[in-house]
Tab-separated table of C-alpha atoms in Angstrom:
chain	number	residue	atom	x	y	z
A	15	MET	CA	-0.005	0.050	0.178
A	16	ARG	CA	2.631	2.327	1.050
A	17	GLN	CA	4.552	1.627	-2.236
A	18	SER	CA	1.531	2.229	-4.319
A	19	VAL	CA	0.745	5.604	-2.760
A	20	ASP	CA	4.250	6.829	-2.689
A	21	ARG	CA	4.321	5.888	-6.610
A	22	ALA	CA	1.019	7.672	-7.302
A	23	LEU	CA	2.929	11.214	-5.784
A	24	GLN	CA	5.863	10.833	-7.716
A	25	LEU	CA	3.756	9.992	-10.862
A	26	LEU	CA	1.872	13.557	-9.953
A	27	LEU	CA	5.190	15.305	-9.248
A	28	LEU	CA	6.404	14.832	-13.273
A	29	PHE	CA	4.063	17.126	-14.286
A	30	GLU	CA	5.395	20.474	-13.238
A	31	GLU	CA	3.802	22.701	-15.827
A	32	VAL	CA	0.368	23.813	-16.230
A	33	ASN	CA	-1.298	21.587	-19.089
A	34	GLN	CA	1.948	19.314	-19.657
A	35	GLU	CA	0.759	16.512	-20.605
A	36	HIS	CA	2.643	12.746	-20.667
A	37	ARG	CA	2.052	9.410	-21.960
A	38	VAL	CA	2.179	6.073	-19.818
A	39	GLY	CA	5.152	5.231	-21.582
A	40	GLU	CA	6.730	8.380	-21.000
A	41	MET	CA	5.940	8.294	-17.317
A	42	ALA	CA	6.962	4.841	-17.008
A	43	ALA	CA	10.377	5.401	-18.202
A	44	MET	CA	11.050	8.743	-16.000
A	45	LEU	CA	9.819	6.386	-12.959
A	46	GLY	CA	11.500	3.373	-13.813
A	47	VAL	CA	8.414	0.988	-13.114
A	48	ASP	CA	6.551	-1.372	-15.502
A	49	LYS	CA	4.137	0.638	-18.081
A	50	SER	CA	1.190	-1.586	-16.840
A	51	THR	CA	2.395	-0.448	-13.386
A	52	VAL	CA	1.620	3.203	-14.265
A	53	SER	CA	-1.329	2.422	-16.309
A	54	ARG	CA	-3.277	1.070	-13.477
A	55	LEU	CA	-2.000	4.291	-11.466
A	56	ALA	CA	-2.932	6.735	-13.773
A	57	ALA	CA	-6.293	5.208	-14.726
A	58	THR	CA	-7.113	5.377	-10.647
A	59	LEU	CA	-5.983	8.979	-10.310
A	60	ALA	CA	-8.230	9.961	-13.148
A	61	GLU	CA	-11.321	8.227	-11.860
A	62	ARG	CA	-10.478	10.248	-8.354
A	63	GLY	CA	-9.957	13.301	-10.634
A	64	PHE	CA	-6.336	14.032	-10.092
A	65	LEU	CA	-5.540	13.284	-13.571
A	66	GLU	CA	-7.465	13.579	-16.814
A	67	ARG	CA	-7.201	12.800	-20.231
A	68	ALA	CA	-5.712	15.323	-22.801
A	69	PRO	CA	-8.380	15.960	-25.502
A	70	GLY	CA	-7.923	13.887	-28.601
A	71	SER	CA	-4.892	12.183	-26.698
A	72	GLU	CA	-3.748	9.132	-24.991
A	73	ALA	CA	-2.210	11.621	-22.701
A	74	PHE	CA	-2.450	12.667	-19.241
A	75	ARG	CA	-2.306	15.765	-17.743
A	76	LEU	CA	-3.413	17.104	-14.168
A	77	GLY	CA	-6.911	17.026	-13.216
A	78	PRO	CA	-9.278	19.602	-11.344
A	79	GLU	CA	-9.300	18.176	-8.063
A	80	LEU	CA	-5.621	18.888	-7.593
A	81	GLY	CA	-6.962	22.674	-8.644
A	82	ARG	CA	-9.471	22.412	-5.969
A	83	LEU	CA	-7.073	21.541	-3.452
A	84	GLY	CA	-4.583	24.150	-4.213
A	85	MET	CA	-7.479	26.648	-4.238
A	86	LEU	CA	-8.076	25.628	-0.675
A	87	VAL	CA	-4.534	25.725	0.611
A	88	MET	CA	-4.276	29.305	-0.838
A	89	ALA	CA	-7.308	30.261	0.300
A	90	SER	CA	-6.560	29.418	4.212
A	91	SER	CA	-6.482	32.219	6.321
A	92	HIS	CA	-2.808	32.081	7.261
A	93	ASN	CA	-1.871	31.773	3.442
A	94	LEU	CA	-3.986	34.347	2.579
A	95	VAL	CA	-2.726	36.803	5.323
A	96	GLU	CA	0.821	36.086	4.129
A	97	LEU	CA	0.043	36.817	0.483
A	98	ALA	CA	-1.470	39.793	1.185
A	99	ARG	CA	0.657	41.472	3.782
A	100	GLY	CA	2.700	43.406	1.108
A	101	PRO	CA	-0.170	45.148	-1.006
A	102	MET	CA	-1.889	45.846	2.349
A	103	GLU	CA	0.981	47.525	3.620
A	104	ARG	CA	1.682	49.418	0.248
A	105	LEU	CA	-2.042	50.615	0.532
A	106	ALA	CA	-1.749	51.717	4.085
A	107	GLU	CA	1.428	53.966	2.617
A	108	LYS	CA	-0.682	55.159	0.155
A	109	THR	CA	-3.925	55.940	1.977
A	110	THR	CA	-2.112	56.717	5.262
A	111	GLU	CA	-4.844	54.965	6.817
A	112	THR	CA	-5.731	51.700	8.647
A	113	VAL	CA	-5.736	48.403	6.220
A	114	ASN	CA	-7.897	45.364	7.176
A	115	LEU	CA	-8.330	42.262	5.942
A	116	ALA	CA	-11.650	40.479	6.398
A	117	VAL	CA	-13.958	37.061	5.971
A	118	LEU	CA	-17.183	36.118	6.436
A	119	GLU	CA	-17.391	33.423	9.213
A	120	ASP	CA	-21.381	32.485	11.105
A	121	HIS	CA	-22.598	35.434	9.396
A	122	GLN	CA	-20.228	37.674	11.206
A	123	VAL	CA	-17.363	39.541	9.838
A	124	ILE	CA	-13.886	38.609	11.328
A	125	ASN	CA	-10.634	41.010	10.747
A	126	ILE	CA	-7.755	38.420	9.993
A	127	ALA	CA	-5.014	40.900	9.031
A	128	GLN	CA	-4.288	44.750	9.839
A	129	ILE	CA	-1.682	47.148	8.500
A	130	ASP	CA	-1.656	50.590	10.457
A	131	GLY	CA	-1.306	53.812	8.843
A	132	PRO	CA	1.234	56.491	10.308
A	133	HIS	CA	-0.987	58.486	12.500
A	134	LEU	CA	-0.926	58.767	16.063
A	135	VAL	CA	-4.674	58.701	16.051
A	136	GLY	CA	-6.109	55.597	14.097
A	137	VAL	CA	-9.021	53.307	14.513
A	138	GLY	CA	-7.130	50.468	16.983
A	139	ASP	CA	-6.616	47.061	16.643
A	140	TRP	CA	-9.321	45.033	14.871
A	141	THR	CA	-7.443	41.866	14.363
A	142	GLY	CA	-9.899	39.015	15.643
A	143	TRP	CA	-12.697	41.263	16.172
A	144	LYS	CA	-16.091	40.285	14.793
A	145	THR	CA	-18.945	42.763	13.455
A	146	GLU	CA	-22.119	42.534	11.771
A	147	PRO	CA	-21.547	42.746	8.428
A	148	HIS	CA	-24.539	45.308	7.900
A	149	THR	CA	-22.642	47.911	9.738
A	150	VAL	CA	-18.967	48.150	7.972
A	151	ALA	CA	-17.682	48.564	4.250
A	152	ASN	CA	-16.184	44.666	4.424
A	153	GLY	CA	-19.239	43.242	5.697
A	154	LYS	CA	-21.483	45.093	2.955
A	155	VAL	CA	-18.539	43.379	0.341
A	156	LEU	CA	-18.641	40.042	1.517
A	157	LEU	CA	-22.535	40.002	1.672
A	158	ALA	CA	-22.902	41.454	-1.535
A	159	PHE	CA	-20.378	38.833	-3.444
A	160	ALA	CA	-21.216	36.043	-1.160
A	161	GLU	CA	-21.424	32.604	-3.034
A	162	GLY	CA	-25.018	31.894	-4.060
A	163	GLY	CA	-26.223	35.610	-3.538
A	164	PHE	CA	-26.842	37.506	-0.660
A	165	GLU	CA	-30.789	36.870	-0.906
A	166	ASP	CA	-30.521	33.377	0.891
A	167	LEU	CA	-28.633	34.987	3.700
A	168	PRO	CA	-30.508	35.401	7.254
A	169	LEU	CA	-30.872	38.682	7.490
A	170	GLU	CA	-33.435	39.642	10.376
A	171	ASP	CA	-35.815	42.601	9.916
A	172	PRO	CA	-35.174	45.106	11.483
A	173	LEU	CA	-31.158	44.953	11.433
A	174	GLU	CA	-29.794	45.977	14.892
A	175	ALA	CA	-28.596	49.637	15.025
A	176	PHE	CA	-25.421	50.921	16.303
A	177	THR	CA	-25.837	54.475	15.458
A	178	GLU	CA	-28.371	56.635	13.891
A	179	GLN	CA	-26.777	56.244	10.310
A	180	THR	CA	-26.854	51.957	10.472
A	181	ILE	CA	-28.935	50.500	7.863
A	182	THR	CA	-31.761	48.668	9.636
A	183	SER	CA	-34.333	47.909	6.895
A	184	VAL	CA	-33.062	44.606	5.294
A	185	GLU	CA	-34.752	45.786	2.014
A	186	ASP	CA	-32.333	48.923	2.088
A	187	LEU	CA	-29.610	46.858	2.775
A	188	ARG	CA	-30.318	44.834	-0.394
A	189	ILE	CA	-30.443	47.735	-2.447
A	190	LYS	CA	-27.192	48.842	-1.065
A	191	LEU	CA	-25.705	45.538	-1.662
A	192	GLU	CA	-26.714	45.579	-5.636
A	193	ARG	CA	-25.166	48.768	-5.701
A	194	VAL	CA	-22.098	47.449	-4.212
A	195	ARG	CA	-21.777	44.705	-7.033
A	196	VAL	CA	-22.394	47.131	-9.564
A	197	GLU	CA	-19.847	49.513	-8.454
A	198	GLY	CA	-17.344	46.956	-7.038
A	199	TRP	CA	-16.778	49.086	-3.394
A	200	ALA	CA	-19.144	49.422	-0.665
A	201	SER	CA	-18.617	52.278	2.218
A	202	THR	CA	-19.546	52.682	5.848
A	203	LEU	CA	-20.506	56.224	6.930
A	204	GLY	CA	-20.610	56.295	10.779
A	205	GLU	CA	-22.635	53.196	10.556
A	206	LEU	CA	-20.676	51.268	13.087
A	207	GLU	CA	-19.356	54.189	15.287
A	208	GLU	CA	-19.639	57.818	14.767
A	209	GLY	CA	-16.813	59.476	13.026
A	210	PHE	CA	-15.525	56.501	11.797
A	211	ASN	CA	-15.706	56.000	7.664
A	212	GLY	CA	-14.194	53.565	5.702
A	213	VAL	CA	-14.170	51.946	2.168
A	214	ALA	CA	-13.576	48.376	1.283
A	215	VAL	CA	-13.381	45.798	-1.783
A	216	PRO	CA	-13.459	42.328	-2.809
A	217	VAL	CA	-10.625	39.998	-3.024
A	218	PHE	CA	-11.173	37.298	-5.651
A	219	ASP	CA	-9.122	34.110	-6.415
A	220	ALA	CA	-8.337	32.508	-9.659
A	221	SER	CA	-11.940	30.698	-9.933
A	222	GLY	CA	-13.416	34.331	-9.431
A	223	ARG	CA	-14.562	33.703	-6.061
A	224	CYS	CA	-14.900	36.388	-3.278
A	225	LEU	CA	-12.343	35.238	-0.606
A	226	ALA	CA	-12.125	38.062	1.485
A	227	ALA	CA	-12.522	42.135	1.638
A	228	LEU	CA	-10.152	44.407	1.823
A	229	SER	CA	-10.543	47.771	3.436
A	230	ALA	CA	-9.334	51.254	4.751
A	231	SER	CA	-10.791	53.400	7.366
A	232	GLY	CA	-10.402	56.240	9.656
A	233	PRO	CA	-11.720	59.540	11.214
A	234	VAL	CA	-14.159	61.452	9.200
A	235	TYR	CA	-12.120	64.172	9.211
A	236	ARG	CA	-9.781	62.516	7.531
A	237	MET	CA	-11.994	59.953	5.545
A	238	THR	CA	-14.391	62.675	4.269
A	239	PRO	CA	-17.084	61.112	1.907
A	240	GLU	CA	-15.727	62.933	-0.774
A	241	ARG	CA	-12.340	61.322	-0.440
A	242	LEU	CA	-13.828	57.816	-0.170
A	243	PRO	CA	-13.962	57.162	-4.017
A	244	GLU	CA	-10.023	57.873	-4.136
A	245	VAL	CA	-9.385	55.591	-1.806
A	246	ALA	CA	-11.668	52.932	-2.889
A	247	ALA	CA	-9.714	53.115	-6.370
A	248	LEU	CA	-6.360	52.581	-4.109
A	249	CYS	CA	-8.253	49.256	-2.387
A	250	LYS	CA	-8.935	47.959	-5.920
A	251	GLU	CA	-5.370	48.434	-7.134
A	252	ALA	CA	-4.444	46.329	-3.669
A	253	ALA	CA	-7.091	43.944	-4.396
A	254	GLU	CA	-6.196	43.065	-7.691
A	255	GLU	CA	-2.669	42.633	-6.805
A	256	ILE	CA	-3.612	39.945	-4.257
A	257	GLY	CA	-6.004	38.407	-6.666
A	258	VAL	CA	-2.560	37.836	-9.053
A	259	ARG	CA	-0.792	36.156	-6.141
A	260	LEU	CA	-4.001	34.090	-5.664
A	261	GLY	CA	-3.735	32.908	-9.190
A	262	ARG	CA	-5.983	35.376	-10.886
A	263	THR	CA	-5.302	37.024	-14.203
A	264	ARG	CA	-4.529	40.521	-13.958
A	265	GLY	CA	-7.363	42.787	-15.195
A	266	ALA	CA	-9.647	40.128	-14.717
A	267	ALA	CA	-11.395	42.680	-11.801
A	268	ARG	CA	-11.735	45.408	-14.746
A	269	VAL	CA	-13.355	42.894	-16.867
A	270	LEU	CA	-16.047	42.037	-13.873
A	271	ASP	CA	-16.384	45.915	-13.428
A	272	GLU	CA	-17.379	46.181	-17.222
A	273	VAL	CA	-19.849	43.687	-16.635
A	274	HIS	CA	-21.633	45.020	-13.925
A	275	SER	CA	-21.599	48.622	-14.976
A	276	PRO	CA	-24.796	50.050	-15.974
A	277	SER	CA	-24.902	50.388	-19.802
């Protein structure tokens, strides 16, 4: 059993490039084993989705199951934070504001990484904090781009109010989320805490799935409503850079913007 598993892993390691193809004879020669052994291993791996037949050929190439597992690894919080750290640092430098990376967990927003701006007056350390998604910009992004859409999310009406500016109507929130999908970014204007504003954008992986939300936030006297579109544009640039590190094609976010832009 152990020898079979080891040979199967060695076989998979023969594929070093995307769309690389190998015939059974080639793989047998590289591994130094019988063609019949390689044929059985390749067939089993193909049944499980780790290999697949190349179209119009007897050769094998890597299958979709390996891609799925790879995306799971890339999407883990630890790896995502490490991939995002550089772009987040540059975003904090450009905006001079606090930058956060957040994900949706049990219908709440949890901040998994933070880079502080240079100002003495900031927003505190939000790492590990959980907030209600309707109150913050990154929460609206995560709701707007949730898998399967936000229509099926359990939103109780009225929503909890934290300030006079908090959106409490589910219908108003749905309208807002539709706008977020069109514009590609969300904002919060004193909706969680008075005098606290921010913007957020989605971070997409190679498959177009929203893995996280990237935000920049600060006090209202620096993050004025008039400044938010400019900061959102910088956030989009940083999010695209993170997406490229996740295997996303550069410019894919701009294509998405064009698709969702009103004609």
